[in-house]
Amino acid sequence: MNTLGMLWAVVLKELRQTVRDRRMMALLVAAPLVQLVLFGSAVQLDVDHVPTAVLDADRSADSREHARRLASDGTLRLVRTPSSDDAALRMLETGEAATALFFPRDFARDHARHVRPRVQMVLDGSDPNRANVAANAVAAHLRTAGKVDVPSRVLFNPGLSTSIYMVPGVAGMLLLLITTVVSSMGLARERERGTLEQIQVTPLPGLLLIVGKIIPFALIGLLDFALAMAVGAYGFDMPLRGSFTLMLGATLLYLTNTLGAGLLIASLSASQQQAFMGGFLFMLPAALLSGIMTPVRSMPSWLSPLTAINPLRHYAEILRAVLLRGASASELAVQLGALAVLGVALCALAGVAFRNQQG
């Protein structure tokens, strides 16, 4: 057999071996399709429907018309009308609104006298890109069409620094990589080597075995969380306006999700290669649907509901809210509850899959 014939024989052997592995073929076919659909649908850099609170002290036809026109192009979305200045600022603190506009008393009278009125704009700077888009949309209407002065004030991130906005999201992605992909590959490696089966013949209970296997990865995850917070604080001047204990509790809930996903992937994988592909297939959609890189509000209506079952989205929202806005546990009850429910579900599925695999 010549060299070309021997090469072709090796290629055919590898192709047959790959095609016979149904799990690997499913990953090789499903992964590109899923990533293509998600990239094409989820990665939308346009910012629209920015929640905006309008406090209209003038309550004239002129001020109401300006408020209506501000929301006409879809960039801004008018939400609940606050009853006072403090209520409007509270909406920014809780995240209910990202922009607040304060129309002064005598707005219409000053307009009629050709005196440029002043409309105060207050922005939530925790998302710099969204704040800039909202500010530009308001300025484009009021300063040009309306001939209104719009002094602005930025809360939570006065310098509109992108770094302190990105660090919490990147920290969540790093924990996902380490505690999901690495743990699933580690458990799959032990199955390949036969060490996992050797441990199982001992009197060690199955639940205790699972817990003992994942605790080291949880400790590594907590260490990486601490390092990420230290780097963010000292390297990027990231503030800590809320409770560190709350962030630590949220991190533990998040780790139950990532480690549960890692154990589930390992239980469904017959090799390290399959575990790596499964972890990658889980991690990339989680990152795309988390709102870290692109806003969830900009995603298609059929896709955005899927973000509700994404632990990374809830964890990133918690970190940003605690770090930048000083949010409390009661304000983050939805996100904390989602992490708890998803964590229990993933761990339960992983436990069932692990027992079935060994049974």
XYZ file of C-alpha atoms in Angstrom:
359
model
C 0.000 0.000 0.000
C 1.403 3.398 -0.951
C 1.568 6.429 1.361
C -1.662 7.955 0.084
C -3.488 4.668 0.575
C -2.251 4.352 4.179
C -3.299 7.948 4.893
C -6.764 7.284 3.484
C -7.100 4.148 5.604
C -6.326 6.132 8.776
C -8.814 8.838 7.791
C -11.563 6.276 7.194
C -10.857 4.597 10.530
C -11.139 7.868 12.428
C -14.302 8.857 10.587
C -15.987 5.529 11.363
C -14.978 5.790 15.013
C -16.350 9.317 15.293
C -19.614 8.532 13.490
C -20.245 5.502 15.727
C -19.990 7.712 18.831
C -23.541 9.047 18.922
C -22.883 11.461 21.771
C -19.935 13.030 20.033
C -21.798 13.275 16.737
C -24.688 15.013 18.492
C -22.265 17.541 19.960
C -20.448 18.061 16.679
C -23.691 18.678 14.797
C -25.713 20.487 17.476
C -22.988 22.801 18.742
C -22.370 24.720 15.493
C -26.104 25.085 14.825
C -26.858 26.322 18.339
C -23.941 28.774 18.347
C -24.895 30.124 14.924
C -28.527 30.732 15.930
C -27.531 32.325 19.241
C -24.822 34.533 17.773
C -27.130 35.720 15.051
C -30.057 36.380 17.395
C -28.610 37.263 20.799
C -25.673 39.454 19.823
C -27.566 42.692 19.259
C -25.526 45.750 20.210
C -28.404 48.178 19.693
C -29.829 49.670 22.881
C -33.535 50.463 22.951
C -36.521 50.571 25.296
C -34.430 52.154 28.056
C -36.797 52.397 31.071
C -37.346 56.097 31.760
C -39.180 57.816 34.599
C -40.637 61.275 33.958
C -41.570 63.579 36.827
C -43.655 66.356 35.292
C -44.111 69.182 37.795
C -45.616 71.443 35.109
C -48.302 69.025 33.892
C -48.968 71.159 30.849
C -49.871 70.068 27.352
C -46.403 71.200 26.226
C -44.503 69.097 28.792
C -46.705 66.055 28.177
C -46.138 66.341 24.422
C -42.362 66.461 24.904
C -42.479 63.395 27.152
C -44.580 61.543 24.579
C -42.208 62.380 21.737
C -39.211 61.247 23.746
C -40.577 57.695 23.706
C -41.805 57.773 20.110
C -38.670 56.360 18.433
C -38.355 53.342 20.755
C -35.010 54.272 22.338
C -36.703 55.257 25.599
C -39.633 53.511 27.266
C -41.713 55.467 29.753
C -42.388 53.510 32.948
C -44.356 54.279 36.105
C -44.639 58.004 36.818
C -42.966 58.816 40.156
C -44.797 60.918 42.721
C -41.752 62.897 43.901
C -38.061 63.528 43.282
C -37.141 60.939 45.924
C -39.427 58.358 44.326
C -37.778 58.929 40.928
C -34.301 58.495 42.413
C -35.503 55.388 44.213
C -36.555 53.915 40.854
C -32.991 54.415 39.645
C -31.572 52.773 42.766
C -33.753 49.690 42.416
C -33.156 49.389 38.675
C -36.813 49.983 37.781
C -35.678 52.949 35.702
C -32.363 53.712 34.009
C -33.100 57.369 33.270
C -35.116 59.985 35.110
C -36.283 63.301 33.642
C -37.556 66.178 35.777
C -39.729 68.740 33.975
C -39.826 71.905 36.116
C -42.848 73.953 37.037
C -43.528 76.759 34.505
C -41.916 74.693 31.724
C -44.614 75.698 29.212
C -44.596 79.365 30.303
C -40.836 79.654 29.809
C -41.140 77.960 26.441
C -43.812 80.435 25.343
C -41.604 83.358 26.395
C -38.679 81.914 24.399
C -36.750 81.383 27.619
C -34.877 78.077 27.436
C -36.250 75.903 30.251
C -34.063 73.361 32.036
C -35.008 69.691 32.234
C -32.834 67.815 34.711
C -31.700 64.382 33.532
C -30.379 61.753 35.952
C -28.785 58.593 34.544
C -27.961 55.174 35.964
C -24.278 54.917 35.045
C -23.906 51.269 36.043
C -24.372 50.422 32.348
C -22.234 53.040 30.528
C -23.382 52.140 27.030
C -27.055 52.346 27.935
C -26.505 55.652 29.768
C -24.782 57.205 26.762
C -27.516 56.062 24.382
C -30.256 57.438 26.655
C -28.446 60.753 27.121
C -27.974 61.160 23.379
C -31.629 60.350 22.696
C -32.835 62.955 25.211
C -30.386 65.564 23.956
C -31.329 64.952 20.325
C -34.944 65.838 21.070
C -34.955 68.414 23.857
C -31.843 70.384 22.913
C -32.589 70.581 19.198
C -36.307 70.159 18.512
C -37.395 71.456 21.903
C -34.662 74.064 22.511
C -34.349 72.951 26.121
C -31.251 72.890 28.305
C -30.645 69.403 29.720
C -28.115 69.359 32.557
C -27.258 65.768 33.410
C -26.164 63.881 36.495
C -24.810 60.320 36.521
C -25.335 58.001 39.484
C -23.347 54.906 40.576
C -20.643 55.290 37.897
C -20.033 59.021 37.366
C -17.107 58.444 35.014
C -19.123 55.957 32.904
C -16.228 53.510 33.188
C -16.766 50.383 31.111
C -14.284 48.383 33.201
C -16.271 48.398 36.436
C -19.347 47.365 34.458
C -17.581 44.430 32.781
C -15.608 43.040 35.750
C -18.639 41.472 37.548
C -19.758 39.762 34.346
C -16.267 38.495 33.572
C -16.003 37.153 37.130
C -19.176 35.145 36.578
C -17.838 33.766 33.302
C -14.544 32.738 34.925
C -16.369 30.866 37.669
C -18.467 29.158 35.014
C -15.359 28.076 33.123
C -13.502 26.776 36.158
C -16.308 25.093 38.053
C -18.297 23.693 35.125
C -15.887 22.839 32.317
C -12.909 21.893 34.474
C -14.964 19.872 36.978
C -16.790 17.950 34.244
C -13.501 17.112 32.519
C -11.932 16.071 35.820
C -14.742 13.662 36.662
C -14.759 12.303 33.099
C -11.011 11.718 33.329
C -11.461 9.657 36.498
C -14.104 7.567 34.764
C -11.749 6.939 31.836
C -8.950 5.872 34.168
C -11.228 3.666 36.245
C -10.438 5.415 39.536
C -14.065 6.428 40.032
C -15.234 2.825 39.833
C -12.545 1.789 42.318
C -13.821 4.334 44.828
C -17.408 3.213 44.346
C -16.696 -0.341 45.511
C -15.819 1.078 48.944
C -18.533 1.570 51.608
C -18.546 5.328 50.835
C -22.156 6.527 50.242
C -22.860 7.847 46.755
C -24.005 11.294 47.922
C -20.897 11.692 50.054
C -18.774 10.704 47.073
C -20.384 13.383 44.895
C -19.993 16.075 47.548
C -16.379 15.136 48.161
C -15.633 15.365 44.451
C -17.116 18.818 43.946
C -16.021 20.573 47.166
C -12.438 21.181 45.895
C -13.810 22.904 42.790
C -16.140 24.986 44.983
C -13.180 26.121 47.103
C -11.231 27.008 43.973
C -14.257 28.946 42.729
C -14.458 30.944 45.972
C -10.749 31.714 45.735
C -11.143 32.920 42.166
C -14.137 35.036 43.203
C -12.026 36.728 45.885
C -9.205 37.311 43.399
C -11.629 38.794 40.838
C -13.039 41.201 43.415
C -9.538 42.219 44.524
C -8.386 42.823 40.952
C -11.547 44.789 40.205
C -11.174 46.947 43.313
C -7.446 47.678 43.099
C -6.911 47.389 39.360
C -10.056 49.060 38.010
C -11.300 51.127 40.992
C -14.472 49.054 41.169
C -16.586 50.197 44.130
C -18.220 47.991 46.760
C -21.328 49.870 47.841
C -23.302 46.887 49.107
C -22.854 43.912 51.392
C -19.912 41.597 50.765
C -21.774 38.914 52.738
C -24.658 39.162 50.267
C -22.251 38.729 47.343
C -20.642 35.740 49.040
C -24.031 34.114 49.610
C -24.995 34.739 45.980
C -21.684 33.223 44.888
C -22.387 30.047 46.861
C -25.810 29.783 45.233
C -24.213 30.344 41.830
C -21.638 27.631 42.498
C -24.413 25.108 43.153
C -25.572 25.867 39.606
C -22.180 25.676 37.912
C -21.030 22.595 39.820
C -24.387 20.891 39.291
C -24.065 21.581 35.565
C -20.501 20.219 35.606
C -21.568 17.019 37.340
C -24.490 16.604 34.935
C -22.226 17.013 31.909
C -19.700 14.555 33.340
C -22.436 11.993 34.036
C -23.615 12.179 30.434
C -20.096 12.014 28.950
C -18.088 8.895 28.272
C -14.771 10.691 27.765
C -12.917 13.908 28.513
C -13.432 14.975 24.919
C -17.190 14.686 25.263
C -17.087 16.491 28.608
C -15.119 19.371 27.074
C -17.539 19.679 24.163
C -20.520 19.501 26.507
C -19.028 22.149 28.797
C -18.308 24.419 25.844
C -21.830 23.913 24.498
C -23.199 24.910 27.915
C -20.839 27.825 28.571
C -21.083 29.793 25.337
C -24.901 30.050 25.242
C -24.847 30.924 28.944
C -22.480 33.824 28.213
C -24.462 35.018 25.191
C -27.779 34.929 27.056
C -26.506 36.536 30.250
C -26.705 40.210 29.279
C -22.988 40.606 30.000
C -22.030 41.581 26.469
C -25.364 42.569 24.936
C -28.520 43.797 26.726
C -31.271 41.261 27.297
C -33.896 43.851 26.306
C -32.412 43.966 22.798
C -32.812 40.223 22.225
C -35.721 38.846 20.152
C -38.955 38.217 22.026
C -38.681 34.456 21.478
C -35.148 34.364 22.905
C -35.219 36.705 25.903
C -37.442 34.394 28.046
C -34.699 31.747 27.878
C -32.419 34.063 29.859
C -34.643 33.474 32.900
C -33.170 29.958 33.261
C -29.599 31.179 32.843
C -27.763 31.264 36.210
C -25.064 33.563 34.825
C -27.595 36.283 34.035
C -28.943 36.335 37.589
C -25.486 36.203 39.148
C -24.134 39.051 36.993
C -27.178 41.183 37.832
C -26.642 40.546 41.543
C -22.943 41.447 41.443
C -23.524 44.647 39.481
C -26.419 45.709 41.679
C -24.535 45.096 44.939
C -21.226 46.533 43.780
C -22.452 49.603 41.928
C -25.845 50.434 43.457
C -25.544 48.956 46.942
C -28.656 46.830 46.441
C -30.058 44.812 49.347
C -31.204 41.190 49.486
C -34.872 42.233 49.343
C -34.262 44.159 46.120
C -32.577 41.097 44.603
C -35.076 38.523 45.843
C -36.049 37.478 42.297
C -32.458 36.839 41.221
C -31.518 35.068 44.458
C -34.632 32.917 44.291
C -33.910 32.002 40.672
C -30.362 30.918 41.569
C -31.684 28.779 44.428
C -34.355 27.060 42.308
C -32.049 26.485 39.340
C -29.284 25.209 41.618
C -31.550 22.638 43.268
C -32.876 21.515 39.882
C -29.411 21.109 38.334
C -28.018 19.258 41.358
C -31.041 16.941 41.421
C -30.701 16.162 37.715
C -26.965 15.630 38.122
C -27.491 13.263 41.051
C -30.019 11.165 39.122
C -27.772 11.055 36.036
C -24.738 10.115 38.154
C -26.564 7.235 39.859
C -27.974 5.984 36.561
C -24.544 6.105 34.951
C -23.051 4.030 37.729
C -25.994 1.688 38.008
